[in-house]
Coordinates of C-alpha atoms in Angstrom, one line a residue:
M1 CA 88.8 63.5 100.8
P2 CA 89.8 63.0 97.2
S3 CA 92.8 61.0 97.2
A4 CA 94.7 63.7 94.8
A5 CA 94.4 66.2 98.3
N6 CA 96.7 63.4 100.5
N7 CA 99.3 62.8 97.3
L8 CA 102.0 65.9 97.2
S9 CA 102.7 65.5 94.4
S10 CA 99.4 66.9 94.3
S11 CA 101.0 70.2 95.1
S12 CA 103.1 72.6 93.7
G13 CA 104.6 74.2 96.0
A14 CA 105.3 71.1 98.2
A15 CA 108.8 69.3 97.7
A16 CA 108.5 65.3 97.6
L17 CA 111.4 64.5 99.2
L18 CA 112.7 64.6 102.9
S19 CA 116.1 63.8 103.6
T20 CA 117.6 63.4 107.0
T21 CA 120.9 61.8 108.2
T22 CA 120.9 58.7 110.7
S23 CA 122.9 59.2 112.9
S24 CA 124.9 55.8 114.4
H25 CA 124.8 54.5 110.6
V26 CA 126.1 57.7 108.7
A27 CA 129.2 58.3 111.4
S28 CA 130.2 54.5 110.6
L29 CA 130.1 54.4 106.6
V30 CA 130.7 58.3 106.2
D31 CA 133.5 57.7 103.8
K32 CA 130.9 55.3 102.1
V33 CA 127.3 56.9 102.1
D34 CA 126.4 60.6 102.7
L35 CA 123.5 60.5 103.0
V36 CA 119.9 58.4 103.4
V37 CA 117.0 59.5 101.4
L38 CA 114.0 58.9 102.1
Q39 CA 111.1 59.6 100.2
V40 CA 107.7 60.6 101.2
G41 CA 104.4 60.4 98.8
D42 CA 101.8 61.3 100.8
V43 CA 100.7 63.9 103.5
H44 CA 99.5 61.2 106.3
S45 CA 103.2 59.6 105.8
L46 CA 104.3 63.4 106.8
L47 CA 102.0 63.7 109.5
L48 CA 103.3 60.6 111.4
L49 CA 107.2 61.9 110.6
L50 CA 106.1 64.8 113.0
K51 CA 106.1 62.0 116.0
S52 CA 109.9 61.5 115.4
P53 CA 112.3 62.3 117.6
D54 CA 114.9 63.7 115.7
V55 CA 114.1 67.8 115.6
A56 CA 115.9 67.8 111.9
L57 CA 113.5 65.3 110.4
C58 CA 110.4 67.0 112.2
C59 CA 111.4 70.5 111.1
T60 CA 112.0 69.5 107.2
A61 CA 108.4 67.5 107.5
L62 CA 106.9 70.7 108.9
D63 CA 108.0 72.9 106.2
T64 CA 106.7 70.7 103.4
I65 CA 103.5 70.4 105.3
T66 CA 103.6 74.4 105.6
K67 CA 104.1 74.6 101.7
Y68 CA 101.1 72.1 101.2
A69 CA 99.0 74.3 103.6
S70 CA 99.7 77.1 101.7
D71 CA 98.2 75.5 98.6
S72 CA 94.7 75.7 99.4
K73 CA 92.0 75.8 101.3
Q74 CA 90.8 72.5 100.1
H75 CA 94.5 71.4 101.8
R76 CA 94.4 73.0 104.9
E77 CA 90.9 71.6 105.8
Y78 CA 92.6 68.3 105.2
L79 CA 94.9 68.9 107.7
Q80 CA 93.3 70.0 110.5
D81 CA 90.5 67.4 109.6
N82 CA 94.0 64.6 110.7
D83 CA 94.1 66.8 114.1
L84 CA 97.4 68.8 112.3
L85 CA 97.0 71.7 115.2
I86 CA 96.3 69.8 118.2
T87 CA 99.5 68.0 117.1
L88 CA 101.2 71.2 116.7
V89 CA 100.4 72.1 120.1
G90 CA 101.5 69.2 121.8
I91 CA 105.1 70.1 120.1
L92 CA 105.0 73.0 121.5
A93 CA 104.5 71.8 124.6
K94 CA 106.9 68.6 124.4
P95 CA 109.8 69.1 121.9
P96 CA 111.5 66.5 120.3
A97 CA 114.5 65.4 122.9
P98 CA 117.5 65.9 123.3
C99 CA 116.8 69.5 122.0
D100 CA 119.1 72.3 122.3
A101 CA 118.5 76.5 122.5
A102 CA 119.6 76.6 119.0
Q103 CA 117.4 73.4 117.7
L104 CA 114.2 74.5 119.8
L105 CA 114.4 78.4 118.0
T106 CA 114.5 76.4 114.6
L107 CA 111.5 74.0 115.6
K108 CA 109.7 76.8 116.9
K109 CA 110.0 78.9 113.6
H110 CA 109.0 76.1 111.9
V111 CA 105.7 75.3 113.9
A112 CA 104.9 79.0 114.2
A113 CA 104.8 79.1 110.1
C114 CA 102.6 75.9 109.7
L115 CA 100.1 77.1 112.4
A116 CA 100.0 80.3 110.4
A117 CA 99.2 78.2 107.5
T118 CA 97.1 75.9 108.2
T119 CA 94.5 78.1 110.1
N120 CA 94.1 80.5 107.3
V121 CA 90.4 78.8 107.0
E122 CA 87.4 81.3 106.8
P123 CA 84.8 80.3 108.2
M124 CA 86.0 79.1 111.6
T125 CA 86.7 75.4 111.6
P126 CA 85.7 73.2 115.0
A127 CA 89.8 72.6 115.4
M128 CA 90.4 76.7 114.9
R129 CA 88.4 77.1 118.1
H130 CA 90.7 74.1 120.3
P131 CA 91.4 76.0 123.5
S132 CA 94.1 74.5 123.5
L133 CA 95.3 75.8 120.3
V134 CA 94.8 79.8 121.2
T135 CA 96.8 79.0 124.8
A136 CA 100.2 78.1 123.1
L137 CA 99.4 81.1 120.0
L138 CA 99.3 82.9 123.3
N139 CA 102.2 81.7 125.0
L140 CA 104.4 81.6 122.3
A141 CA 103.8 85.7 121.7
Q142 CA 104.1 86.0 125.1
S143 CA 107.0 84.1 125.9
E144 CA 109.4 84.4 122.8
D145 CA 111.2 87.8 121.3
N146 CA 112.3 85.8 117.6
V147 CA 110.6 88.1 115.1
E148 CA 110.3 85.0 112.2
V149 CA 108.3 83.2 115.2
L150 CA 106.4 86.6 117.0
D151 CA 105.6 87.2 112.7
E152 CA 103.6 84.0 112.6
T153 CA 102.3 83.6 115.9
W154 CA 100.3 86.8 115.2
T155 CA 99.2 85.7 112.1
A156 CA 98.1 82.8 113.1
L157 CA 96.3 84.7 116.2
A158 CA 94.7 86.8 114.1
H159 CA 93.5 84.4 112.2
V160 CA 91.7 82.1 115.5
A161 CA 90.8 85.2 117.1
R162 CA 87.7 85.7 114.1
E163 CA 85.6 84.3 117.1
Y164 CA 84.0 86.1 120.0
G165 CA 85.3 83.7 122.0
T166 CA 88.7 83.0 120.8
K167 CA 88.6 86.9 121.6
N168 CA 87.2 87.3 125.2
T169 CA 90.4 84.6 125.8
I170 CA 93.1 86.8 124.1
R171 CA 91.9 89.6 126.5
Q172 CA 91.8 87.7 129.6
A173 CA 94.8 86.3 128.9
N174 CA 96.3 90.1 128.5
G175 CA 97.2 89.4 125.3
I176 CA 96.2 92.7 124.1
K177 CA 99.2 94.2 126.1
T178 CA 101.3 92.4 124.7
L179 CA 99.9 92.8 121.1
V180 CA 100.2 96.7 121.4
T181 CA 103.9 96.2 123.0
H182 CA 104.7 94.5 119.4
M183 CA 103.2 97.0 117.1
A184 CA 106.0 99.3 118.1
L185 CA 108.8 96.3 117.2
P186 CA 111.3 97.7 114.6
D187 CA 110.8 94.8 112.8
P188 CA 107.9 95.3 109.8
D189 CA 106.8 91.9 109.2
V190 CA 106.1 91.6 113.4
R191 CA 104.4 95.2 113.4
R192 CA 102.7 94.1 110.3
S193 CA 101.4 91.1 111.6
A194 CA 100.1 92.5 115.5
T195 CA 98.1 95.2 113.7
Q196 CA 96.2 92.4 111.8
A197 CA 95.5 90.6 114.8
L198 CA 94.5 94.0 116.3
V199 CA 91.8 94.7 113.6
V200 CA 90.3 91.6 113.9
L201 CA 89.9 92.3 117.5
A202 CA 88.7 95.2 117.2
D203 CA 85.2 93.7 115.9
D204 CA 84.9 93.2 120.4
F205 CA 83.5 96.4 121.9
A206 CA 84.9 94.8 125.0
C207 CA 88.5 94.3 123.1
R208 CA 88.3 98.3 121.9
S209 CA 87.6 99.0 125.1
D210 CA 90.7 97.3 126.4
I211 CA 93.1 98.4 123.2
R212 CA 91.9 102.1 123.8
Q213 CA 93.0 101.8 128.0
L214 CA 96.4 99.6 126.9
S215 CA 97.2 102.8 124.0
G216 CA 96.6 101.1 121.5
L217 CA 95.4 104.2 119.6
P218 CA 98.4 105.8 119.9
A219 CA 99.7 102.7 118.0
L220 CA 97.5 102.7 115.6
L221 CA 98.3 106.3 114.8
D222 CA 101.9 105.6 114.2
G223 CA 100.8 102.9 111.6
A224 CA 98.7 104.8 109.6
A225 CA 101.8 106.7 108.9
S226 CA 103.7 104.1 108.6
E227 CA 106.4 103.8 105.2
Y228 CA 104.7 100.3 104.4
P229 CA 101.4 100.1 102.5
E230 CA 100.2 97.3 104.5
I231 CA 100.9 98.3 107.5
Q232 CA 98.7 102.2 106.8
D233 CA 96.8 100.6 105.2
L234 CA 95.4 97.8 108.2
A235 CA 96.2 100.6 110.9
L236 CA 93.5 102.5 109.2
T237 CA 91.1 99.7 109.4
G238 CA 91.6 99.4 112.9
L239 CA 91.1 102.7 113.5
S240 CA 87.5 103.1 111.8
K241 CA 87.0 100.1 114.1
M242 CA 88.0 101.6 116.9
A243 CA 86.3 104.7 116.2
Q244 CA 83.1 102.9 116.4
D245 CA 82.9 103.8 120.5
S246 CA 82.5 107.7 121.8
A247 CA 85.6 107.3 124.1
C248 CA 87.6 106.5 121.4
R249 CA 86.6 109.1 119.1
V250 CA 87.4 111.3 122.5
E251 CA 90.8 110.0 122.9
L252 CA 91.7 110.5 119.2
R253 CA 91.1 113.6 119.4
K254 CA 93.0 114.4 122.5
L255 CA 95.5 112.8 120.0
N256 CA 95.2 115.3 117.9
G257 CA 94.3 111.9 115.9
H258 CA 92.2 114.0 113.1
K259 CA 95.1 116.7 112.7
K260 CA 97.6 113.9 111.6
L261 CA 95.1 112.1 109.1
A262 CA 94.1 115.0 107.9
N263 CA 97.4 116.0 107.1
L264 CA 98.2 112.4 105.5
L265 CA 95.1 112.9 103.2
V266 CA 96.3 116.8 102.1
A267 CA 100.0 115.3 101.7
A268 CA 98.7 112.0 99.8
T269 CA 96.7 113.9 96.8
A270 CA 99.7 117.1 96.4
A271 CA 100.7 117.2 93.3
P272 CA 104.2 114.8 93.2
T273 CA 107.4 117.2 94.4
G274 CA 110.9 116.8 95.0
T275 CA 109.3 118.3 98.6
T276 CA 106.5 115.6 99.2
P277 CA 107.4 112.6 101.9
A278 CA 107.5 109.4 100.1
L279 CA 105.3 108.0 102.6
A280 CA 102.8 110.2 102.3
T281 CA 102.3 109.8 98.8
A282 CA 102.2 105.8 99.2
T283 CA 98.8 106.4 101.5
P284 CA 96.1 104.4 100.5
A285 CA 93.4 107.1 99.8
G286 CA 90.1 105.0 100.7
P287 CA 91.6 103.4 104.3
L288 CA 92.8 107.0 104.8
L289 CA 89.4 108.3 103.8
A290 CA 87.2 106.4 105.4
A291 CA 89.0 106.2 108.9
L292 CA 89.4 109.6 108.9
A293 CA 85.5 109.9 108.4
S294 CA 85.0 107.7 111.1
L295 CA 86.8 110.1 113.5
L296 CA 84.5 112.9 112.4
A297 CA 81.3 111.2 113.5
D298 CA 82.9 113.4 116.8
V299 CA 81.9 116.6 115.9
D300 CA 84.2 118.6 117.6
M301 CA 86.7 116.9 115.2
N302 CA 84.5 118.0 112.4
A303 CA 84.4 121.0 113.1
A304 CA 88.2 121.3 113.2
M305 CA 88.6 120.4 109.6
A306 CA 87.0 124.2 108.3
G307 CA 89.7 126.0 106.9
T308 CA 92.0 123.6 106.6
P309 CA 93.2 122.1 103.2
V310 CA 91.0 118.7 103.8
A311 CA 88.0 119.6 101.0
E312 CA 90.2 120.6 98.6
A313 CA 92.3 117.3 98.7
V314 CA 89.1 115.3 98.8
S315 CA 87.4 117.2 96.0
K316 CA 90.5 116.9 93.7
L317 CA 89.8 112.8 94.6
L318 CA 86.4 112.9 93.3
G319 CA 88.0 113.5 90.3
K320 CA 90.3 110.5 90.0
E321 CA 89.3 108.1 87.3
D322 CA 89.1 105.4 90.1
A323 CA 85.7 104.6 91.2
K324 CA 86.6 103.1 94.5
T325 CA 88.4 106.4 95.1
K326 CA 85.4 108.7 94.3
R327 CA 83.2 106.4 96.0
A328 CA 85.2 106.5 99.1
A329 CA 85.4 110.6 98.4
A330 CA 81.7 111.1 98.3
H331 CA 80.8 109.2 101.6
F332 CA 83.7 111.5 103.0
L333 CA 82.1 114.8 101.9
G334 CA 78.8 113.7 103.2
T335 CA 80.0 113.2 106.5
L336 CA 81.9 116.1 106.2
G337 CA 78.9 118.3 105.3
R338 CA 77.0 117.0 108.8
V339 CA 78.8 120.2 110.2
E340 CA 77.8 123.7 108.8
A341 CA 81.0 125.0 109.4
N342 CA 82.5 123.1 106.5
Q343 CA 79.9 124.3 103.7
A344 CA 81.9 126.9 102.8
S345 CA 84.9 124.9 101.9
I346 CA 83.0 122.1 100.6
R347 CA 81.6 124.7 97.7
D348 CA 84.4 126.7 97.2
T349 CA 86.6 123.8 96.3
G350 CA 84.3 122.6 93.9
G351 CA 82.9 119.6 95.6
S352 CA 79.5 119.8 95.4
T353 CA 79.7 120.5 91.5
A354 CA 82.1 117.0 91.6
L355 CA 79.4 115.8 93.3
L356 CA 76.7 116.8 90.7
N357 CA 78.8 115.2 88.5
G358 CA 78.8 112.0 90.2
L359 CA 75.0 111.5 89.6
S360 CA 76.1 110.9 85.3
H361 CA 78.6 107.9 86.3
P362 CA 77.9 104.7 85.1
D363 CA 78.8 103.0 88.2
P364 CA 76.3 102.8 90.2
A365 CA 78.2 102.8 93.5
V366 CA 79.2 105.8 92.7
V367 CA 76.0 107.4 92.3
A368 CA 74.8 106.3 95.6
A369 CA 77.4 107.4 97.3
S370 CA 77.2 110.5 94.9
A371 CA 73.4 110.7 95.9
S372 CA 74.1 110.3 99.5
A373 CA 76.8 113.3 100.1
L374 CA 74.3 115.3 98.2
H375 CA 71.7 114.5 100.7
V376 CA 73.4 116.2 103.6
I377 CA 74.7 119.3 102.1
L378 CA 71.3 119.7 100.4
A379 CA 69.7 120.1 103.5
Q380 CA 71.9 123.2 104.6
D381 CA 70.1 126.5 103.7
S382 CA 73.6 127.8 103.4
N383 CA 74.1 126.2 99.9
E384 CA 70.2 127.3 98.9
P385 CA 71.5 130.2 96.4
E386 CA 74.2 127.1 94.8
I387 CA 71.0 125.0 95.2
L388 CA 69.2 126.9 92.9
K389 CA 71.2 127.9 90.4
S390 CA 72.3 124.2 89.4
N391 CA 70.4 121.6 87.7
V392 CA 70.6 118.8 90.6
Y393 CA 66.9 118.8 91.1
E394 CA 66.8 117.4 87.2
L395 CA 69.9 115.0 87.8
L396 CA 67.9 113.2 90.3
L397 CA 65.2 112.8 88.8
Q398 CA 67.0 111.0 85.7
R399 CA 68.2 108.6 88.3
M400 CA 65.2 108.4 90.1
N401 CA 64.2 105.2 88.5
D402 CA 67.2 103.3 88.5
Q403 CA 67.1 100.3 90.9
D404 CA 70.3 100.2 92.2
V405 CA 70.5 103.8 93.6
R406 CA 66.7 104.4 94.1
E407 CA 67.2 105.0 98.2
P408 CA 69.8 107.1 98.3
V409 CA 68.3 109.4 95.0
L410 CA 65.1 109.4 96.7
L411 CA 66.7 110.6 99.5
A412 CA 69.4 113.4 98.1
L413 CA 65.7 114.6 96.6
S414 CA 63.5 115.1 100.1
S415 CA 66.6 117.4 100.7
C416 CA 65.5 119.0 97.4
F417 CA 62.3 119.6 98.6
L418 CA 63.2 121.6 101.6
Y419 CA 63.2 124.4 99.3
G420 CA 59.9 126.5 98.4
K421 CA 61.2 127.0 94.6
L422 CA 62.0 123.0 94.1
R423 CA 58.9 122.3 95.7
A424 CA 57.4 124.3 92.8
R425 CA 59.1 122.9 89.9
A426 CA 57.4 119.3 91.6
R427 CA 54.2 121.3 92.1
I428 CA 53.5 121.7 87.8
N429 CA 54.9 117.8 87.4
P430 CA 51.8 115.4 88.8
L431 CA 53.4 111.9 87.0
G432 CA 56.5 112.7 89.4
L433 CA 53.9 113.3 92.7
A434 CA 52.4 110.1 91.4
D435 CA 55.8 108.2 91.1
L436 CA 56.5 109.4 94.6
L437 CA 53.6 108.0 95.8
R438 CA 53.7 104.9 94.2
S439 CA 56.9 104.5 95.7
T440 CA 55.7 104.5 99.0
T441 CA 53.1 102.3 99.0
A442 CA 54.8 99.2 96.5
S443 CA 58.2 99.6 98.1
V444 CA 56.6 98.2 101.8
T445 CA 55.4 95.0 101.1
D446 CA 58.9 93.9 100.4
P447 CA 61.1 94.3 103.1
S448 CA 64.0 94.9 100.9
T449 CA 62.3 97.9 100.1
I450 CA 61.3 99.6 103.1
L451 CA 64.5 101.8 103.0
V452 CA 62.8 103.6 99.7
A453 CA 59.4 103.8 101.0
S454 CA 61.1 105.8 103.8
A455 CA 63.0 108.1 101.7
A456 CA 59.7 108.0 99.3
A457 CA 57.7 109.0 102.1
T458 CA 60.4 111.6 103.5
C459 CA 60.0 113.3 99.8
L460 CA 55.9 113.7 100.1
A461 CA 56.7 115.2 103.3
H462 CA 58.5 117.9 102.5
L463 CA 56.2 118.2 99.2
S464 CA 53.5 118.8 101.6
D465 CA 54.9 121.9 102.8
D466 CA 53.9 123.4 99.9
E467 CA 49.6 123.8 99.7
G468 CA 49.3 123.0 95.8
C469 CA 51.3 119.6 96.0
R470 CA 49.3 118.9 98.7
Q471 CA 46.0 119.3 96.9
E472 CA 47.8 117.2 94.0
L473 CA 48.2 114.5 96.2
V474 CA 45.0 114.2 98.0
R475 CA 43.3 114.7 94.2
Q476 CA 45.6 111.4 93.6
D477 CA 44.2 109.6 96.8
A478 CA 47.2 109.9 98.5
V479 CA 45.5 109.3 102.1
A480 CA 43.9 106.4 101.8
S481 CA 47.1 104.7 99.6
L482 CA 49.2 106.2 103.3
L483 CA 46.7 104.9 105.4
Q484 CA 47.1 101.4 103.8
A485 CA 50.6 101.4 103.7
L486 CA 50.9 101.9 107.2
Q487 CA 49.2 98.4 107.7
A488 CA 52.3 97.1 106.1
T489 CA 54.2 94.1 108.2
T490 CA 56.9 96.7 108.9
P491 CA 55.7 99.6 107.7
P492 CA 57.8 103.1 107.7
V493 CA 55.7 104.7 110.4
A494 CA 57.8 108.0 111.3
A495 CA 57.7 108.8 107.3
I496 CA 54.5 107.9 106.3
A497 CA 52.9 109.6 109.8
L498 CA 54.7 112.7 108.9
A499 CA 53.6 113.3 105.7
L500 CA 49.8 112.5 106.2
A501 CA 50.4 114.2 109.4
K502 CA 51.3 117.8 106.8
L503 CA 48.6 116.4 104.5
M504 CA 45.9 116.5 106.8
Q505 CA 46.5 120.6 106.8
E506 CA 43.8 120.5 104.0
P507 CA 39.9 119.6 104.5
A508 CA 39.7 117.1 102.0
A509 CA 42.5 115.6 103.5
R510 CA 41.1 114.7 106.8
A511 CA 37.7 113.9 105.1
A512 CA 39.3 111.3 103.3
F513 CA 40.7 109.9 106.5
K514 CA 37.9 109.3 107.3
T515 CA 36.5 107.8 104.3
A516 CA 39.6 105.6 104.2
N517 CA 38.4 104.4 108.1
G518 CA 41.5 106.1 109.5
V519 CA 40.9 105.8 113.0
D520 CA 41.1 102.3 113.1
V521 CA 45.0 102.4 111.8
T522 CA 45.7 105.0 113.9
V523 CA 44.5 103.4 117.1
K524 CA 45.8 100.2 116.1
L525 CA 49.2 102.1 115.8
L526 CA 48.8 104.3 119.5
T527 CA 47.9 101.0 121.5
Q528 CA 51.6 99.8 120.2
A529 CA 53.3 103.4 120.6
D530 CA 55.6 104.0 123.0
T531 CA 58.0 106.8 124.2
K532 CA 61.0 105.1 122.8
H533 CA 59.6 105.1 119.2
E534 CA 61.3 107.4 116.8
W535 CA 57.9 107.4 115.0
T536 CA 55.5 108.1 117.9
A537 CA 55.2 112.0 117.7
N538 CA 54.5 112.1 114.0
V539 CA 51.9 109.8 114.8
C540 CA 50.4 112.3 117.4
A541 CA 50.8 114.8 114.6
M542 CA 48.9 112.8 112.4
V543 CA 46.2 112.2 115.6
A544 CA 46.5 116.2 115.9
S545 CA 46.4 116.8 111.9
A546 CA 43.2 114.5 111.9
S547 CA 41.4 116.1 115.3
R548 CA 40.4 119.2 113.4
L549 CA 37.8 116.7 111.7
G550 CA 35.3 116.5 114.9
D551 CA 33.9 112.6 114.1
S552 CA 37.6 111.5 113.7
C553 CA 38.2 113.5 116.9
R554 CA 35.7 111.3 118.6
G555 CA 37.2 108.3 117.3
L556 CA 40.7 109.2 118.6
E557 CA 39.8 110.5 122.1
T558 CA 39.7 107.1 123.5
V559 CA 43.0 105.8 123.1
G560 CA 44.8 108.5 121.7
G561 CA 44.5 111.0 124.4
K562 CA 46.3 108.5 126.5
V563 CA 49.6 108.7 124.6
L564 CA 49.4 112.6 124.2

């Protein structure tokens, strides 16, 4: 640690002077001396002053240390390395004596503030994992009712609760019940810090279960409608995490959580008028969309959005200039579009058109989000007339070779190829078919591009429903190429096997399967197959297609028959 880090002059927020009055000397010399000044120039001396029996001196030292800790992560780590956290726990356990109630409360305020500032270090340090620290903070939260103490205490607990062990300790000590209670207190600072701590705890499944059982979900829904944007943001993040669990989604459905968030979303996107609630216009669109989308993983809540102004509100957000808002809105429409009942609303409010425009956006993240949403929406049969009238196929082809968006664009293309007329367009574009085949075979060699290979193979599988495309792919030696891809370390077996199964409707493909030693490749896969593997059924379909060729059938019957 550089010596400057130990020098208070290097900290812009830290004062270099500490002053205190002596008790007996000043009393006798009050007419001559008003104040005795103690000048401290380094942090180490301040840490020594924390052992003083004088409460006022201890509090002044704590205040200066807190300012020093707030300046930089380097300062906080230095203080932790010098056992500040253990010292603070010791002060809480055994305050200086004598110490009346008012002095004790003042001391707790300063200790809690210092703990909150000093523990703001990520990743967690060994000092923050000390068992006595979380115990002391929990005791403080459960025994104190002063809002300043509670605010800083929950902030410190949010910092130390990043680790699983600490989360478990808080849960077992009934800390979640106290936390949920404090989320309903009138003071906004306490509500904010308590919600912050809950959001951290919600990363753990067991904690999410306790939060649900201890009425944490109603508290989060109340926070989502708070007039304070910071509380809103935290509450919405907490709802997104809680909605990972089906039990929480069921509970949120009972609480009409989807309707409450939908109303907030509609109000937030409404044109400002004299009747628009101020809190609604302050609702952050990104976290709100993410939270509502998490709830809509529940099919019943998703279907309940049909006929509401939600699709229109999100379509408006897609027209915003802000790239983050566009991205969040596109992701949301992709979730909303999983239910057929919402398709008409998405079309009629211009959502589909806005997603098409997103494919031309300069931000790759917006393009990826738009393509992912289109992947879902294009797969719905009710959208076929709209799809065939649009230029979605051409727009996706233009972005197909952009490395940053390759996977979602290929997935959207795979949905396009569910329609015969779009497969016909691909049929007259042999170079495009070759590019898809190349994307499948080249991407399986790199673990980071396996999803690209899977998306490209899915395109080939859908294209193989067209006789002309099958024949062209066979001419391009697709069977041998795909069999080779299946021998990679971690290939997307399900997609490739489905493509091969459909290709082998062609006699020439079955002959190529035999020539390329497809029997050996398939037997190896079948020996690894398990009913739990999502690709087992597709490999079996490939076996069935290959078995139309007598020689292949004899090679597969021994091992393949066991699986089938």
